[in-house]
Amino acid sequence: MHVNNKLAMLALILLCVLPPTLLATELELPDAFSKSHHTNNWAVLVDTSRFWFNYRHVANVLSIYRSVKRLGIPDSQIILMVADDMACNPRNPRPATVFNNANQNINVYGDDVEVDYRGYEVTVENLVRLLTGRLPDTTPRSKRLLTDEGSNILVYMTGHGGEGFLKFQDSEEITNIELADAFEQMWVKRRYNEIFFMIDTCQAASMFQKFYSPNILSVASSLVGEDSLSHHVDPAIGVYIIDRYTYYALEFLERVMPDSKKTMGEFLTVCPKRVCISTVGTRTDLFRRDPNKVPITDFFGSVRRVEVSDNFVNVSCPATHKAESDQQKKVKEKFQYVDQLLIDTLV
């Protein structure tokens, strides 16, 4: 009986002490789950294919690069890995350009692309070192993933793959186990808050099957046993110009603005099977929030929450200014310039 009275008294005290706004908002778990606590956004965009007939993979990664940059992620927080330079390939009839549509509406290469890893720098070792932060001391800042526990990271990969692996340069592969272990190292070392993993390759869903680290949302262009198909050919260059999944993902992203209300849940359904032909795979069990309540700009943009204050704060220190003025006086007393001597006095 006494225990029940104490509990009732405690509940009454809490109702009196806690403000109404706290009771109405902060204690509502579904709303709290939809809020992100990230402080910065990064993107790691990887094309793993060489050779002219893989033109579409370069167009894929540059399309995503263009979208995240347009939505606010600066080049300093984008790591772009491109295995081949299609813009300067001798077979390119339009040098210094890469298009993702036969109509040539958008030159995704643009005038200010910053490629951080190019050509034979795009290797499995360099990717794993980049993600885990195990780079040599001589590595420049532009080639480092300088994330922290408040970082939301978009990881996009495209190339040729199979069940449980993605090929690099047609000479080596990264397995789903190696990628899962790299993400686990990132989590242990507090290198991310949340990750959105996006991959466009054959049997793409096999690449996220081994993930076991928290706060990872994943989407793949095809399920295990399925091929990811290209979208269309550009007759001017004679090769396929973009893959189907990335084509429809880009079509969705082109309608997204920095203040957009579109959600990650909507993005996960951008390519139904009737247009993708392959079946898009998703994995949400490791992600703590409901994708339908997560703004797409939490991963594809860099929207800052700013609190404006009308209060003025005096950050100057009078004692410091006094010490500086006294020091200046001493210097003036010690070193003083005198008037120049007249010429006739020297003769």
mmCIF file with all atom_site columns, N, CA and C in Angstrom, residues 240-273:
data_model
loop_
_atom_site.group_PDB
_atom_site.id
_atom_site.type_symbol
_atom_site.label_atom_id
_atom_site.label_alt_id
_atom_site.label_comp_id
_atom_site.label_asym_id
_atom_site.label_entity_id
_atom_site.label_seq_id
_atom_site.pdbx_PDB_ins_code
_atom_site.Cartn_x
_atom_site.Cartn_y
_atom_site.Cartn_z
_atom_site.occupancy
_atom_site.B_iso_or_equiv
_atom_site.pdbx_formal_charge
_atom_site.auth_seq_id
_atom_site.auth_comp_id
_atom_site.auth_asym_id
_atom_site.auth_atom_id
_atom_site.pdbx_PDB_model_num
ATOM 1   N N  . TYR A 1 240 ? 26.246 1.544  -74.350 1.00 0.00 ? 240 TYR A N  1
ATOM 2   C CA . TYR A 1 240 ? 25.205 1.915  -73.391 1.00 0.00 ? 240 TYR A CA 1
ATOM 3   C C  . TYR A 1 240 ? 25.704 3.066  -72.530 1.00 0.00 ? 240 TYR A C  1
ATOM 4   N N  . ILE A 1 241 ? 24.778 3.957  -72.200 1.00 0.00 ? 241 ILE A N  1
ATOM 5   C CA . ILE A 1 241 ? 25.196 5.235  -71.622 1.00 0.00 ? 241 ILE A CA 1
ATOM 6   C C  . ILE A 1 241 ? 24.866 5.380  -70.135 1.00 0.00 ? 241 ILE A C  1
ATOM 7   N N  . ILE A 1 242 ? 23.958 4.544  -69.607 1.00 0.00 ? 242 ILE A N  1
ATOM 8   C CA . ILE A 1 242 ? 23.614 4.594  -68.184 1.00 0.00 ? 242 ILE A CA 1
ATOM 9   C C  . ILE A 1 242 ? 22.853 3.328  -67.832 1.00 0.00 ? 242 ILE A C  1
ATOM 10  N N  . ASP A 1 243 ? 22.936 2.904  -66.578 1.00 0.00 ? 243 ASP A N  1
ATOM 11  C CA . ASP A 1 243 ? 22.192 1.737  -66.120 1.00 0.00 ? 243 ASP A CA 1
ATOM 12  C C  . ASP A 1 243 ? 20.779 2.113  -65.702 1.00 0.00 ? 243 ASP A C  1
ATOM 13  N N  . ARG A 1 244 ? 19.894 1.132  -65.743 1.00 0.00 ? 244 ARG A N  1
ATOM 14  C CA . ARG A 1 244 ? 18.473 1.395  -65.505 1.00 0.00 ? 244 ARG A CA 1
ATOM 15  C C  . ARG A 1 244 ? 18.201 1.942  -64.100 1.00 0.00 ? 244 ARG A C  1
ATOM 16  N N  . TYR A 1 245 ? 18.747 1.283  -63.100 1.00 0.00 ? 245 TYR A N  1
ATOM 17  C CA . TYR A 1 245 ? 18.427 1.711  -61.737 1.00 0.00 ? 245 TYR A CA 1
ATOM 18  C C  . TYR A 1 245 ? 18.909 3.133  -61.475 1.00 0.00 ? 245 TYR A C  1
ATOM 19  N N  . THR A 1 246 ? 20.149 3.427  -61.841 1.00 0.00 ? 246 THR A N  1
ATOM 20  C CA . THR A 1 246 ? 20.680 4.774  -61.624 1.00 0.00 ? 246 THR A CA 1
ATOM 21  C C  . THR A 1 246 ? 19.923 5.801  -62.456 1.00 0.00 ? 246 THR A C  1
ATOM 22  N N  . TYR A 1 247 ? 19.460 5.418  -63.640 1.00 0.00 ? 247 TYR A N  1
ATOM 23  C CA . TYR A 1 247 ? 18.695 6.331  -64.493 1.00 0.00 ? 247 TYR A CA 1
ATOM 24  C C  . TYR A 1 247 ? 17.428 6.803  -63.780 1.00 0.00 ? 247 TYR A C  1
ATOM 25  N N  . TYR A 1 248 ? 16.684 5.860  -63.196 1.00 0.00 ? 248 TYR A N  1
ATOM 26  C CA . TYR A 1 248 ? 15.437 6.245  -62.523 1.00 0.00 ? 248 TYR A CA 1
ATOM 27  C C  . TYR A 1 248 ? 15.701 6.884  -61.156 1.00 0.00 ? 248 TYR A C  1
ATOM 28  N N  . ALA A 1 249 ? 16.789 6.512  -60.515 1.00 0.00 ? 249 ALA A N  1
ATOM 29  C CA . ALA A 1 249 ? 17.166 7.193  -59.272 1.00 0.00 ? 249 ALA A CA 1
ATOM 30  C C  . ALA A 1 249 ? 17.510 8.651  -59.554 1.00 0.00 ? 249 ALA A C  1
ATOM 31  N N  . LEU A 1 250 ? 18.241 8.888  -60.640 1.00 0.00 ? 250 LEU A N  1
ATOM 32  C CA . LEU A 1 250 ? 18.588 10.257 -61.019 1.00 0.00 ? 250 LEU A CA 1
ATOM 33  C C  . LEU A 1 250 ? 17.342 11.048 -61.402 1.00 0.00 ? 250 LEU A C  1
ATOM 34  N N  . GLU A 1 251 ? 16.413 10.408 -62.093 1.00 0.00 ? 251 GLU A N  1
ATOM 35  C CA . GLU A 1 251 ? 15.167 11.070 -62.462 1.00 0.00 ? 251 GLU A CA 1
ATOM 36  C C  . GLU A 1 251 ? 14.421 11.550 -61.220 1.00 0.00 ? 251 GLU A C  1
ATOM 37  N N  . PHE A 1 252 ? 14.451 10.759 -60.160 1.00 0.00 ? 252 PHE A N  1
ATOM 38  C CA . PHE A 1 252 ? 13.837 11.149 -58.888 1.00 0.00 ? 252 PHE A CA 1
ATOM 39  C C  . PHE A 1 252 ? 14.613 12.285 -58.228 1.00 0.00 ? 252 PHE A C  1
ATOM 40  N N  . LEU A 1 253 ? 15.941 12.172 -58.199 1.00 0.00 ? 253 LEU A N  1
ATOM 41  C CA . LEU A 1 253 ? 16.763 13.170 -57.521 1.00 0.00 ? 253 LEU A CA 1
ATOM 42  C C  . LEU A 1 253 ? 16.706 14.531 -58.210 1.00 0.00 ? 253 LEU A C  1
ATOM 43  N N  . GLU A 1 254 ? 16.475 14.548 -59.522 1.00 0.00 ? 254 GLU A N  1
ATOM 44  C CA . GLU A 1 254 ? 16.390 15.815 -60.243 1.00 0.00 ? 254 GLU A CA 1
ATOM 45  C C  . GLU A 1 254 ? 15.202 16.653 -59.771 1.00 0.00 ? 254 GLU A C  1
ATOM 46  N N  . ARG A 1 255 ? 14.213 16.036 -59.155 1.00 0.00 ? 255 ARG A N  1
ATOM 47  C CA . ARG A 1 255 ? 13.038 16.757 -58.643 1.00 0.00 ? 255 ARG A CA 1
ATOM 48  C C  . ARG A 1 255 ? 13.177 17.106 -57.171 1.00 0.00 ? 255 ARG A C  1
ATOM 49  N N  . VAL A 1 256 ? 14.296 16.762 -56.567 1.00 0.00 ? 256 VAL A N  1
ATOM 50  C CA . VAL A 1 256 ? 14.525 17.040 -55.148 1.00 0.00 ? 256 VAL A CA 1
ATOM 51  C C  . VAL A 1 256 ? 15.249 18.367 -55.001 1.00 0.00 ? 256 VAL A C  1
ATOM 52  N N  . MET A 1 257 ? 14.745 19.208 -54.133 1.00 0.00 ? 257 MET A N  1
ATOM 53  C CA . MET A 1 257 ? 15.370 20.489 -53.812 1.00 0.00 ? 257 MET A CA 1
ATOM 54  C C  . MET A 1 257 ? 15.951 20.422 -52.392 1.00 0.00 ? 257 MET A C  1
ATOM 55  N N  . PRO A 1 258 ? 16.843 21.351 -52.038 1.00 0.00 ? 258 PRO A N  1
ATOM 56  C CA . PRO A 1 258 ? 17.420 21.312 -50.691 1.00 0.00 ? 258 PRO A CA 1
ATOM 57  C C  . PRO A 1 258 ? 16.397 21.354 -49.562 1.00 0.00 ? 258 PRO A C  1
ATOM 58  N N  . ASP A 1 259 ? 15.239 21.979 -49.799 1.00 0.00 ? 259 ASP A N  1
ATOM 59  C CA . ASP A 1 259 ? 14.201 22.039 -48.767 1.00 0.00 ? 259 ASP A CA 1
ATOM 60  C C  . ASP A 1 259 ? 13.094 21.025 -49.025 1.00 0.00 ? 259 ASP A C  1
ATOM 61  N N  . SER A 1 260 ? 13.387 19.978 -49.779 1.00 0.00 ? 260 SER A N  1
ATOM 62  C CA . SER A 1 260 ? 12.376 18.992 -50.173 1.00 0.00 ? 260 SER A CA 1
ATOM 63  C C  . SER A 1 260 ? 11.861 18.205 -48.964 1.00 0.00 ? 260 SER A C  1
ATOM 64  N N  . LYS A 1 261 ? 10.599 17.782 -49.046 1.00 0.00 ? 261 LYS A N  1
ATOM 65  C CA . LYS A 1 261 ? 9.977  16.956 -48.011 1.00 0.00 ? 261 LYS A CA 1
ATOM 66  C C  . LYS A 1 261 ? 9.968  15.484 -48.391 1.00 0.00 ? 261 LYS A C  1
ATOM 67  N N  . LYS A 1 262 ? 10.598 15.142 -49.508 1.00 0.00 ? 262 LYS A N  1
ATOM 68  C CA . LYS A 1 262 ? 10.627 13.743 -49.935 1.00 0.00 ? 262 LYS A CA 1
ATOM 69  C C  . LYS A 1 262 ? 11.454 12.922 -48.954 1.00 0.00 ? 262 LYS A C  1
ATOM 70  N N  . THR A 1 263 ? 11.112 11.648 -48.838 1.00 0.00 ? 263 THR A N  1
ATOM 71  C CA . THR A 1 263 ? 11.721 10.790 -47.824 1.00 0.00 ? 263 THR A CA 1
ATOM 72  C C  . THR A 1 263 ? 12.542 9.669  -48.459 1.00 0.00 ? 263 THR A C  1
ATOM 73  N N  . MET A 1 264 ? 13.344 9.022  -47.622 1.00 0.00 ? 264 MET A N  1
ATOM 74  C CA . MET A 1 264 ? 14.129 7.882  -48.082 1.00 0.00 ? 264 MET A CA 1
ATOM 75  C C  . MET A 1 264 ? 13.209 6.725  -48.448 1.00 0.00 ? 264 MET A C  1
ATOM 76  N N  . GLY A 1 265 ? 12.063 6.624  -47.790 1.00 0.00 ? 265 GLY A N  1
ATOM 77  C CA . GLY A 1 265 ? 11.110 5.581  -48.133 1.00 0.00 ? 265 GLY A CA 1
ATOM 78  C C  . GLY A 1 265 ? 10.637 5.705  -49.574 1.00 0.00 ? 265 GLY A C  1
ATOM 79  N N  . GLU A 1 266 ? 10.416 6.938  -50.026 1.00 0.00 ? 266 GLU A N  1
ATOM 80  C CA . GLU A 1 266 ? 10.036 7.166  -51.419 1.00 0.00 ? 266 GLU A CA 1
ATOM 81  C C  . GLU A 1 266 ? 11.172 6.798  -52.354 1.00 0.00 ? 266 GLU A C  1
ATOM 82  N N  . PHE A 1 267 ? 12.384 7.130  -51.960 1.00 0.00 ? 267 PHE A N  1
ATOM 83  C CA . PHE A 1 267 ? 13.537 6.860  -52.822 1.00 0.00 ? 267 PHE A CA 1
ATOM 84  C C  . PHE A 1 267 ? 13.755 5.359  -53.002 1.00 0.00 ? 267 PHE A C  1
ATOM 85  N N  . LEU A 1 268 ? 13.443 4.564  -51.983 1.00 0.00 ? 268 LEU A N  1
ATOM 86  C CA . LEU A 1 268 ? 13.655 3.122  -52.086 1.00 0.00 ? 268 LEU A CA 1
ATOM 87  C C  . LEU A 1 268 ? 12.745 2.471  -53.120 1.00 0.00 ? 268 LEU A C  1
ATOM 88  N N  . THR A 1 269 ? 11.731 3.196  -53.577 1.00 0.00 ? 269 THR A N  1
ATOM 89  C CA . THR A 1 269 ? 10.779 2.617  -54.537 1.00 0.00 ? 269 THR A CA 1
ATOM 90  C C  . THR A 1 269 ? 10.839 3.315  -55.900 1.00 0.00 ? 269 THR A C  1
ATOM 91  N N  . VAL A 1 270 ? 11.950 3.958  -56.225 1.00 0.00 ? 270 VAL A N  1
ATOM 92  C CA . VAL A 1 270 ? 12.012 4.751  -57.459 1.00 0.00 ? 270 VAL A CA 1
ATOM 93  C C  . VAL A 1 270 ? 12.032 3.886  -58.717 1.00 0.00 ? 270 VAL A C  1
ATOM 94  N N  . CYS A 1 271 ? 12.402 2.620  -58.602 1.00 0.00 ? 271 CYS A N  1
ATOM 95  C CA . CYS A 1 271 ? 12.563 1.786  -59.799 1.00 0.00 ? 271 CYS A CA 1
ATOM 96  C C  . CYS A 1 271 ? 11.800 0.469  -59.643 1.00 0.00 ? 271 CYS A C  1
ATOM 97  N N  . PRO A 1 272 ? 10.490 0.488  -59.873 1.00 0.00 ? 272 PRO A N  1
ATOM 98  C CA . PRO A 1 272 ? 9.728  -0.769 -59.800 1.00 0.00 ? 272 PRO A CA 1
ATOM 99  C C  . PRO A 1 272 ? 10.149 -1.744 -60.888 1.00 0.00 ? 272 PRO A C  1
ATOM 100 N N  . LYS A 1 273 ? 9.805  -2.990 -60.719 1.00 0.00 ? 273 LYS A N  1
ATOM 101 C CA . LYS A 1 273 ? 10.291 -4.032 -61.626 1.00 0.00 ? 273 LYS A CA 1
ATOM 102 C C  . LYS A 1 273 ? 9.832  -3.830 -63.068 1.00 0.00 ? 273 LYS A C  1
#
